[in-house]
Coordinates of C-alpha atoms in Angstrom, one line a residue:
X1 CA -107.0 43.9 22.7
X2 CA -103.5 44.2 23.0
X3 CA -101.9 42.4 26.2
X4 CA -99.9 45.0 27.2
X5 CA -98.9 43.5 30.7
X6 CA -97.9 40.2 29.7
X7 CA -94.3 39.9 30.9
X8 CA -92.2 38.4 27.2
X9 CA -89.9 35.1 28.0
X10 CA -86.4 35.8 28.3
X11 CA -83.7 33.4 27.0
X12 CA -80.5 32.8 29.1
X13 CA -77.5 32.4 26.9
X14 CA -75.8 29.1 27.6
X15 CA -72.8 29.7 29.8
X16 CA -69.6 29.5 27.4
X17 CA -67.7 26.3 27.5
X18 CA -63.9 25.5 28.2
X19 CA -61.0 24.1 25.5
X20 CA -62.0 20.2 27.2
X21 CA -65.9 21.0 27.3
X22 CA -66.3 18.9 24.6
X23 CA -65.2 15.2 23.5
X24 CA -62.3 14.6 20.6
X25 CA -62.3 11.6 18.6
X26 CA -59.3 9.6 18.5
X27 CA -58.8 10.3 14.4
X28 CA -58.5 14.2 15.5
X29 CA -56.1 13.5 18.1
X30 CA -53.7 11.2 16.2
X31 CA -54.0 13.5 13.1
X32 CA -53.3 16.5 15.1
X33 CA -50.2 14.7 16.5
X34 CA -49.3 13.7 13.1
X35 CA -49.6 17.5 11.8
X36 CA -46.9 18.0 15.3
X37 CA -45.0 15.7 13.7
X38 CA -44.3 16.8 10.1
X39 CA -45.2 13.6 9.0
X40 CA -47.3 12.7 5.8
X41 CA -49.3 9.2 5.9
X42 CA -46.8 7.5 3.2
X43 CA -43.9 9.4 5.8
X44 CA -45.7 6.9 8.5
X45 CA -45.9 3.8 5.8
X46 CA -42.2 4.4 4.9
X47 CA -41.1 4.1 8.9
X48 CA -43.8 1.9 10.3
X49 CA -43.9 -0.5 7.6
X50 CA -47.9 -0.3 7.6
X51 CA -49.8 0.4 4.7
X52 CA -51.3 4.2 4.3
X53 CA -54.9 3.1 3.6
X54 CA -54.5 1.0 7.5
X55 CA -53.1 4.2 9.1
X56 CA -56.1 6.2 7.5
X57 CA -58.7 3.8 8.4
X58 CA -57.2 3.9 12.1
X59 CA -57.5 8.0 12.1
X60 CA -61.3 7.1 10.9
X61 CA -62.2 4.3 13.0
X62 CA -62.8 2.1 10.2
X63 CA -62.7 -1.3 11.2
X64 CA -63.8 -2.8 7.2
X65 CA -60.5 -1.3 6.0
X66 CA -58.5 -4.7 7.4
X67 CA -58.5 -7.5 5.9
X68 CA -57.2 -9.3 9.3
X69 CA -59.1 -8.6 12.4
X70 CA -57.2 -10.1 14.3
X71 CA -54.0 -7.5 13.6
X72 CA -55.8 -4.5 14.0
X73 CA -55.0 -4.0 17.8
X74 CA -51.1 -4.1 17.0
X75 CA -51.5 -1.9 14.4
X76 CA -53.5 1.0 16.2
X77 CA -50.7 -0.1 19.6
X78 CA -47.9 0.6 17.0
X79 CA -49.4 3.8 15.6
X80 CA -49.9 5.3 18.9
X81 CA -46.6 4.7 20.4
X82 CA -45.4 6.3 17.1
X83 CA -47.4 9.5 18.0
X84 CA -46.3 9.4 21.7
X85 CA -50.2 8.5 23.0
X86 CA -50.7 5.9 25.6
X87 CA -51.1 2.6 23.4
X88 CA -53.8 1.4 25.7
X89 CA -55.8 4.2 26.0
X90 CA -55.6 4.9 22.3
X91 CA -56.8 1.1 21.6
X92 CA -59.6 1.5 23.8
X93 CA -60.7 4.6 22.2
X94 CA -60.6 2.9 18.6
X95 CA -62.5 0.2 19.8
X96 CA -65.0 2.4 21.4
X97 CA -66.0 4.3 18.9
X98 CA -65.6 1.9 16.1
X99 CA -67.3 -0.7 18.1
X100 CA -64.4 -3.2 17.3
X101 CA -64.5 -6.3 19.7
X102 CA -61.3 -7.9 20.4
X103 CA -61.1 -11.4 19.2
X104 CA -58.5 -14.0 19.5
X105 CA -56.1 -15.0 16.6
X106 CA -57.6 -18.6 16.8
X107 CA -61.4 -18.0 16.6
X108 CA -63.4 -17.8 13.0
X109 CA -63.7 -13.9 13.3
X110 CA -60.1 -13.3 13.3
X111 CA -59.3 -15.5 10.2
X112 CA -58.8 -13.1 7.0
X113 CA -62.0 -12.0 4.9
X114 CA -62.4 -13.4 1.1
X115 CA -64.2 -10.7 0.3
X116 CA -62.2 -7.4 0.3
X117 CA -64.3 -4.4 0.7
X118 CA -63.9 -2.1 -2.2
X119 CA -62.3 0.9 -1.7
X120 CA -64.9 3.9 -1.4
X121 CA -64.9 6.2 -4.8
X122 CA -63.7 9.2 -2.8
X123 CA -60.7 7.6 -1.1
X124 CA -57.8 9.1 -2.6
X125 CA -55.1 6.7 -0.8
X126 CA -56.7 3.7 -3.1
X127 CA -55.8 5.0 -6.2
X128 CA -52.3 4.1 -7.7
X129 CA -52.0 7.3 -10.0
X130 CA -52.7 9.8 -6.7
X131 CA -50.4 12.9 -7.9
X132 CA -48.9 12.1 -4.2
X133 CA -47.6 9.0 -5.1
X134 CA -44.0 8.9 -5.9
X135 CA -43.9 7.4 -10.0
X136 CA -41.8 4.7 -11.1
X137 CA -39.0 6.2 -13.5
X138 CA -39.1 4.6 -17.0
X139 CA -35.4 3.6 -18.5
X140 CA -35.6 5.9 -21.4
X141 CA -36.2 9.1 -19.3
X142 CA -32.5 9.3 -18.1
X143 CA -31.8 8.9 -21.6
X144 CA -31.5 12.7 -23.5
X145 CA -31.8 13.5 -27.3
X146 CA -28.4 15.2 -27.2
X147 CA -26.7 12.7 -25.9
X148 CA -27.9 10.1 -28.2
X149 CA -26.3 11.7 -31.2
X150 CA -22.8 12.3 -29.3
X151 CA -22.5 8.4 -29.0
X152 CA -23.7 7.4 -32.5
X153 CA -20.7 10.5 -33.7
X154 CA -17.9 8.6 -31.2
X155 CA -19.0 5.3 -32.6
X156 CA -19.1 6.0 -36.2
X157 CA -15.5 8.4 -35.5
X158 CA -14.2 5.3 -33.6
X159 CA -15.6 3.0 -36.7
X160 CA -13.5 5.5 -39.5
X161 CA -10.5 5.0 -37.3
X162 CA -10.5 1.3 -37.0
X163 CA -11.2 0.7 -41.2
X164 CA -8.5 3.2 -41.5
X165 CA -5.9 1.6 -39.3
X166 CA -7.2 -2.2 -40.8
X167 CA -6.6 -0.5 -44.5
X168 CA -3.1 0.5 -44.0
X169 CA -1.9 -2.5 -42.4
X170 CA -3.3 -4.2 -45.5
X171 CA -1.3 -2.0 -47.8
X172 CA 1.8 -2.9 -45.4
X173 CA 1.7 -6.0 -46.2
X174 CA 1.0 -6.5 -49.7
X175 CA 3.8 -7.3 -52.1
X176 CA 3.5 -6.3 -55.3
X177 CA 5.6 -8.2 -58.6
X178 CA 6.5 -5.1 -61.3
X179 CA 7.3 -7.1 -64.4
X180 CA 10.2 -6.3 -65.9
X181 CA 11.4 -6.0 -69.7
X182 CA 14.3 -8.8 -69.9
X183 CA 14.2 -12.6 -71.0
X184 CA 15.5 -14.8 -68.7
X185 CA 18.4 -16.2 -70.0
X186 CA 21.0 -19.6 -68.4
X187 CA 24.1 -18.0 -66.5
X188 CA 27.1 -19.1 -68.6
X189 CA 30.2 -18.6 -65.8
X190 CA 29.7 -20.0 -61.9
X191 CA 30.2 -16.7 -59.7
X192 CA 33.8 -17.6 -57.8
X193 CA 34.9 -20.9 -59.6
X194 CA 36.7 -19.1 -62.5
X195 CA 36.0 -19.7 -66.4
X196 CA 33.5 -21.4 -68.0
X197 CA 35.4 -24.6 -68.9
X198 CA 37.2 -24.3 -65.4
X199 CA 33.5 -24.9 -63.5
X200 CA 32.9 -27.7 -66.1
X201 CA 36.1 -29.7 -65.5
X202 CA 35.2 -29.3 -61.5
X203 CA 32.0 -30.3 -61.8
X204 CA 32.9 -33.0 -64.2
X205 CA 36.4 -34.1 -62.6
X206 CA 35.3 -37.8 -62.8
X207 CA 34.7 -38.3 -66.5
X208 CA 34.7 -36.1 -70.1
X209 CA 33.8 -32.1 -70.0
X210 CA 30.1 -32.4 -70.4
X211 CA 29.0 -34.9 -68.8
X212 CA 26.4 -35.1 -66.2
X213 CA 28.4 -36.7 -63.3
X214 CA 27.8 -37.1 -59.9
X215 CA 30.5 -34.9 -57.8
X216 CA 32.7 -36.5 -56.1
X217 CA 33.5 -35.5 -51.6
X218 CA 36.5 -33.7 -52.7
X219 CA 34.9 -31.9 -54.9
X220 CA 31.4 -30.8 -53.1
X221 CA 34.7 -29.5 -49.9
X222 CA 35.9 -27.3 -52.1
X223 CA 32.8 -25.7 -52.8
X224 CA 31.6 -25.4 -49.5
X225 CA 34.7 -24.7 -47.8
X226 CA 34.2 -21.4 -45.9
X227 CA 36.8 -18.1 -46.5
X228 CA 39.5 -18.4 -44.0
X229 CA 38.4 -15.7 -41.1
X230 CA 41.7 -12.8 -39.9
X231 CA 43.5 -13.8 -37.7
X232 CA 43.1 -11.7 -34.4
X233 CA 45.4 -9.6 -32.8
X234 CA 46.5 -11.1 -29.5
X235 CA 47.8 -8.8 -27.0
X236 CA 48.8 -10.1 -23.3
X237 CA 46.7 -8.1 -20.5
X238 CA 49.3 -8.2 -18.0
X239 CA 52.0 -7.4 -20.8
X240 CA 52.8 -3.7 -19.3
X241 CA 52.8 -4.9 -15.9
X242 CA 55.1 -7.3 -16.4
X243 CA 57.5 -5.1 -17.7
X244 CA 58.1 -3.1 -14.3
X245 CA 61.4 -3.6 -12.4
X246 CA 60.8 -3.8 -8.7
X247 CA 64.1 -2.3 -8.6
X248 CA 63.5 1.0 -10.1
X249 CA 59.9 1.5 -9.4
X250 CA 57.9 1.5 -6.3
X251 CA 58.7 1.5 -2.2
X252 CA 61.7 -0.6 -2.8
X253 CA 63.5 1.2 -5.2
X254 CA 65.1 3.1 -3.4
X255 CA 66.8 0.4 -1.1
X256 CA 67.6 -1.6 -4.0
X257 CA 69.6 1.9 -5.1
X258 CA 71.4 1.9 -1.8
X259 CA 72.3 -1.6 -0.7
X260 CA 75.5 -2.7 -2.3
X261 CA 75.4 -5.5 -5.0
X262 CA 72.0 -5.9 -5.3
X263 CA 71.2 -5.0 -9.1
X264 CA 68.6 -6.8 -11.1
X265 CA 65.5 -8.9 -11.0
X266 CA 67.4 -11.4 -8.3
X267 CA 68.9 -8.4 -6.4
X268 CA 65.4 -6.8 -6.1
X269 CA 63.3 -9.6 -5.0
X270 CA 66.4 -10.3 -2.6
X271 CA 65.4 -7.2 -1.2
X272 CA 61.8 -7.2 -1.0
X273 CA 62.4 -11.1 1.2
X274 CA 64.8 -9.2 3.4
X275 CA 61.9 -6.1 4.0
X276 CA 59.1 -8.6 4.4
X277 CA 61.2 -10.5 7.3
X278 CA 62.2 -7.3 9.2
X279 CA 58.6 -6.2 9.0
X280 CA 57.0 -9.6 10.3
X281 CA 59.7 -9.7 13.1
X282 CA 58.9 -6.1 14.0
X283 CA 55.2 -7.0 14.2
X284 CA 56.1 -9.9 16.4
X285 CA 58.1 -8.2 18.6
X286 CA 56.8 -7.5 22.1
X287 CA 57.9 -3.9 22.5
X288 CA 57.2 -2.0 25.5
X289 CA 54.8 0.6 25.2
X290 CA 55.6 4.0 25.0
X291 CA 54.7 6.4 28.0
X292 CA 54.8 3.5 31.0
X293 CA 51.3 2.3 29.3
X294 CA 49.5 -0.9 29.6
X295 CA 49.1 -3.5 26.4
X296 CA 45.7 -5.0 26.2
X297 CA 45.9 -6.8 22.8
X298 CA 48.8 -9.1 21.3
X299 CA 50.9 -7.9 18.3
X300 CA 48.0 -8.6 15.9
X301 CA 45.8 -5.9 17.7
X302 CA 43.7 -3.5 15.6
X303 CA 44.3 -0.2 15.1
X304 CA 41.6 1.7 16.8
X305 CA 39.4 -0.7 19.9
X306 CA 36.8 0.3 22.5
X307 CA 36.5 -1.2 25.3
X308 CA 34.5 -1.2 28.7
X309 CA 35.6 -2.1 32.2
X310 CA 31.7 -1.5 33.6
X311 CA 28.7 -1.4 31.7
X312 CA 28.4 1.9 29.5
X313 CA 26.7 3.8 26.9
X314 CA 28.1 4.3 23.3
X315 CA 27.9 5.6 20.3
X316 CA 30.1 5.5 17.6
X317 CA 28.9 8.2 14.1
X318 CA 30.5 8.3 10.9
X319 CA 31.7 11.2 9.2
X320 CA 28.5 11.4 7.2
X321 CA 26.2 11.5 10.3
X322 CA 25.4 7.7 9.9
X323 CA 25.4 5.9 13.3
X324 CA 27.9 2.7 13.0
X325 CA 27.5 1.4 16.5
X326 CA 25.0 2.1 19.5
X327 CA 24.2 0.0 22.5
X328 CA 25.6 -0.7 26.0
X329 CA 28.7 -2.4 26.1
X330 CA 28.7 -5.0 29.0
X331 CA 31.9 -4.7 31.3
X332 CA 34.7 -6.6 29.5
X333 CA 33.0 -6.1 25.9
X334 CA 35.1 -4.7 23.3
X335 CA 34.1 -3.2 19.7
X336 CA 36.8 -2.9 16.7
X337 CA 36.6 0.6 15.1
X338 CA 36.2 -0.2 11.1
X339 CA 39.3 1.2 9.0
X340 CA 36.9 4.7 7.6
X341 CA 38.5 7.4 5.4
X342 CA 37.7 9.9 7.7
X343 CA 37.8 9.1 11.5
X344 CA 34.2 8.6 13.7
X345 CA 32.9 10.2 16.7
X346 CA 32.1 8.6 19.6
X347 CA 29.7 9.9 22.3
X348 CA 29.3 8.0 25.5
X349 CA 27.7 8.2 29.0
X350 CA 29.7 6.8 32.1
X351 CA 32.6 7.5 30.6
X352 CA 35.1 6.8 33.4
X353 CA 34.8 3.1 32.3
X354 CA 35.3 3.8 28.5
X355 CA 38.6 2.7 27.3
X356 CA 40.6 3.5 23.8
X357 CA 43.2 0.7 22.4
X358 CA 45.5 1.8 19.8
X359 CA 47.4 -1.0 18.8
X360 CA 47.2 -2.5 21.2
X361 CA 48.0 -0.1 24.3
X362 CA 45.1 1.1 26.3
X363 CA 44.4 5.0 26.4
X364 CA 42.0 6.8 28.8
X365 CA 39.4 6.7 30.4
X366 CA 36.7 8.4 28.1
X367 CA 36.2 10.9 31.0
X368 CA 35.8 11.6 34.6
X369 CA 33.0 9.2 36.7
X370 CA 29.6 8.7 35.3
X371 CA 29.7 12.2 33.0
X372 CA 28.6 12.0 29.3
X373 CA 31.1 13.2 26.8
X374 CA 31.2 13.3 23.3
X375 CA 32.8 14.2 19.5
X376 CA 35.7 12.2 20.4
X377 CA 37.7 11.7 17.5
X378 CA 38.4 8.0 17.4
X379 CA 41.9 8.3 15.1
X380 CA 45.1 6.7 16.6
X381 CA 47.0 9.5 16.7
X382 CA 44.1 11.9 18.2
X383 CA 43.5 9.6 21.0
X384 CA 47.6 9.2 22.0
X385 CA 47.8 12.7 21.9
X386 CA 44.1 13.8 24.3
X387 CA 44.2 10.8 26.7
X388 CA 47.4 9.5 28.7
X389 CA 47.9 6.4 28.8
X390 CA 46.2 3.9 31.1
X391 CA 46.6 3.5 34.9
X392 CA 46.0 -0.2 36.2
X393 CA 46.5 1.2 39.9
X394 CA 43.3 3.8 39.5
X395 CA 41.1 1.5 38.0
X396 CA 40.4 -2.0 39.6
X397 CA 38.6 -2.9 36.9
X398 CA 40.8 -2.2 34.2
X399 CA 43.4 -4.4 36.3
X400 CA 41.2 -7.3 36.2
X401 CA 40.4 -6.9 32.3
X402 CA 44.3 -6.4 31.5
X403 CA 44.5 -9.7 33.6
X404 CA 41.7 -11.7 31.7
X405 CA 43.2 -10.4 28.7
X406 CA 46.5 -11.7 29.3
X407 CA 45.1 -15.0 30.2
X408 CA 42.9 -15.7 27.3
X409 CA 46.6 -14.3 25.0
X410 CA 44.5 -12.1 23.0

């Protein structure tokens, strides 16, 4: 009879679960960050310092893997602070699930195993020749065919070149004799002592032609005696100059032509005494200076002078561009232009206490107050004819350096 009112059990479907319904092992977790990370297990060995097969065995929560116990907590701390996990919360997982107790580095457990577990037949991380693991180069694979046969060529070219070179410095060196068809034969004349009998006699001169005699001292001098060497010519260097006449050529030729009874070598060098004198005593003189100016130097003053009655800024420049002087004179400082083909330039700043001396007499100022001028042409007849000569009542400073001037009798 078929039960046609019996009601047929219905199954409920389980409800569906969320993402976190279920529990992940701490290998998942740590290889999944891994994966994040780009990182390979010899990656992690490489910058961890800890060996692959350790870092596997932590992912797998296999606590046989370690031959220390007692480092296994650093090791799984170190991994998971590589990851970014919580170290704690990662160790606590491994131990969980691996059922690893912590021990203490000084109990018996802790203390290294002798027997180290073989590595399982499947694990690919314990065998040396993996295809992953990097191979150790060998020194002949750097080395190529090619290159092997362009070094024997160099060595045998450089061996050909060498022989060669050693050869012909052989050949340079030899001598070689050529025999030649003449009998040697006793010279019958001494080259340079005359005839035949001549030589004898001198060789002979103590005793009968034909005898072997000693020579004699006189004899062996004559022999020896070198050739006479010509005589040089001798010609006196300061022969042409010597043969000028003061008196006909040169500056004082012309006053030797004009004064009256002074002809010849003592007329002329009368002359040149009586020009040196007049100059010295011209150069000694005290003149007065031309213009109503001041003289700041004695009769042996240079040509061309600076000088500054207050501090002040110079700088003299040369013809070519090169600078000859620059600095600050100090008030009563003075510089001594050199003696220069072509006259300097002189730029300065507070030039109203820049002075010029030429020869002695003081020119200027420079300029006007504390202004800056410049390409002054420092030549004695450029200055006398710019600048006027010096006031002492304008300047009180220039009166006092005239004064020390004339004190010190420079």
């Amino acid at each position: 009879m078929i039960r046609r009112w019996v009601t047929p059990k219905i199954t409920e479907p389980d409800a569906p679960g969320g993402f976190d319904s279920y529990d992940l092992r701490l290998g998942d977790v740590m290889r999944g960050e891994r994966a994040t990370l780009g990182k390979s297990l010899l990656d992690v060995q490489r910058e961890l310092k800890i060996k692959a097969t350790y870092i596997s065995a932590i992912e797998n929560a296999d606590v046989k893997a370690f031959e220390t116990p007692s480092f296994i907590a650093g090791y799984v701390r170190s991994y998971a602070r590589y990851l970014g996990m919580d170290p704690d919360r990662a160790f606590a997982a491994f131990c969980r699930e691996s059922g690893f107790v912590p021990v203490h580095g000084l109990t018996p457990q802790a203390k290294p195993r002798a027997d180290k577990p073989a590595a399982p037949a499947g694990d690919p991380l314990a065998n040396p020749n993996a295809s992953f693991v990097p191979r150790q180069s060998s020194i002949f694979e750097g080395i190529e065919p090619g290159a092997v046969g362009s070094v024997a060529v160099l060595i045998a070219l450089v061996g050909v070149l060498g022989y060669g070179g050693w050869s012909l410095l052989k050949e340079i060196q030899k001598v070689d004799f050529a025999p030649v068809e003449q009998a040697v034969g006793a010279m019958e004349d001494l080259p340079g002592l005359g005839d035949a009998d001549g030589g004898a006699e001198v060789l002979a001169e103590g005793g009968p032609a034909g005898l072997n005699t000693s020579p004699t001292t006189d004899t062996l001098d004559r022999l020896y005696r070198p050739e006479a060497l010509d005589m040089p010519v001798m010609i006196a260097r300061d022969g042409p100059i010597s043969t000028l006449d003061p008196s006909e050529v040169g500056v004082l030729a012309e006053v030797g032509r004009t004064a009256p009874g002074r002809a010849g070598p003592m007329g002329a060098g009368a002359i040149a005494g009586d020009a040196i004198n007049a100059a010295v005593a011209e150069a000694n003189a005290d003149e007065p200076v031309p213009g109503g100016g001041v003289r700041v130097f004695g009769p042996d003053a240079p040509e061309v002078a600076i000088f500054a009655v207050r501090p002040s800024w110079v700088r003299v420049q040369a013809a070519d561009g090169s600078v000859i002087l620059e600095k600050i004179l100090d008030a009563g400082e003075q510089y001594v232009l050199p003696k220069t083909e072509s006259p300097p330039l002189l730029r300065t700043g507070n030039a109203g206490s820049v002075y010029f001396a030429v020869n002695g007499a003081a020119y200027g100022p420079a300029g006007e107050g504390a202004s800056v001028v410049s390409n002054i042409a420092l030549a004695p007849d450029a200055l006398s004819e710019r600048f006027a000569a010096a006031d002492l009542d304008s300047d009180a400073d220039l009166a006092s350096f005239v004064a020390v001037a004339d004190a010190s009798g420079r």
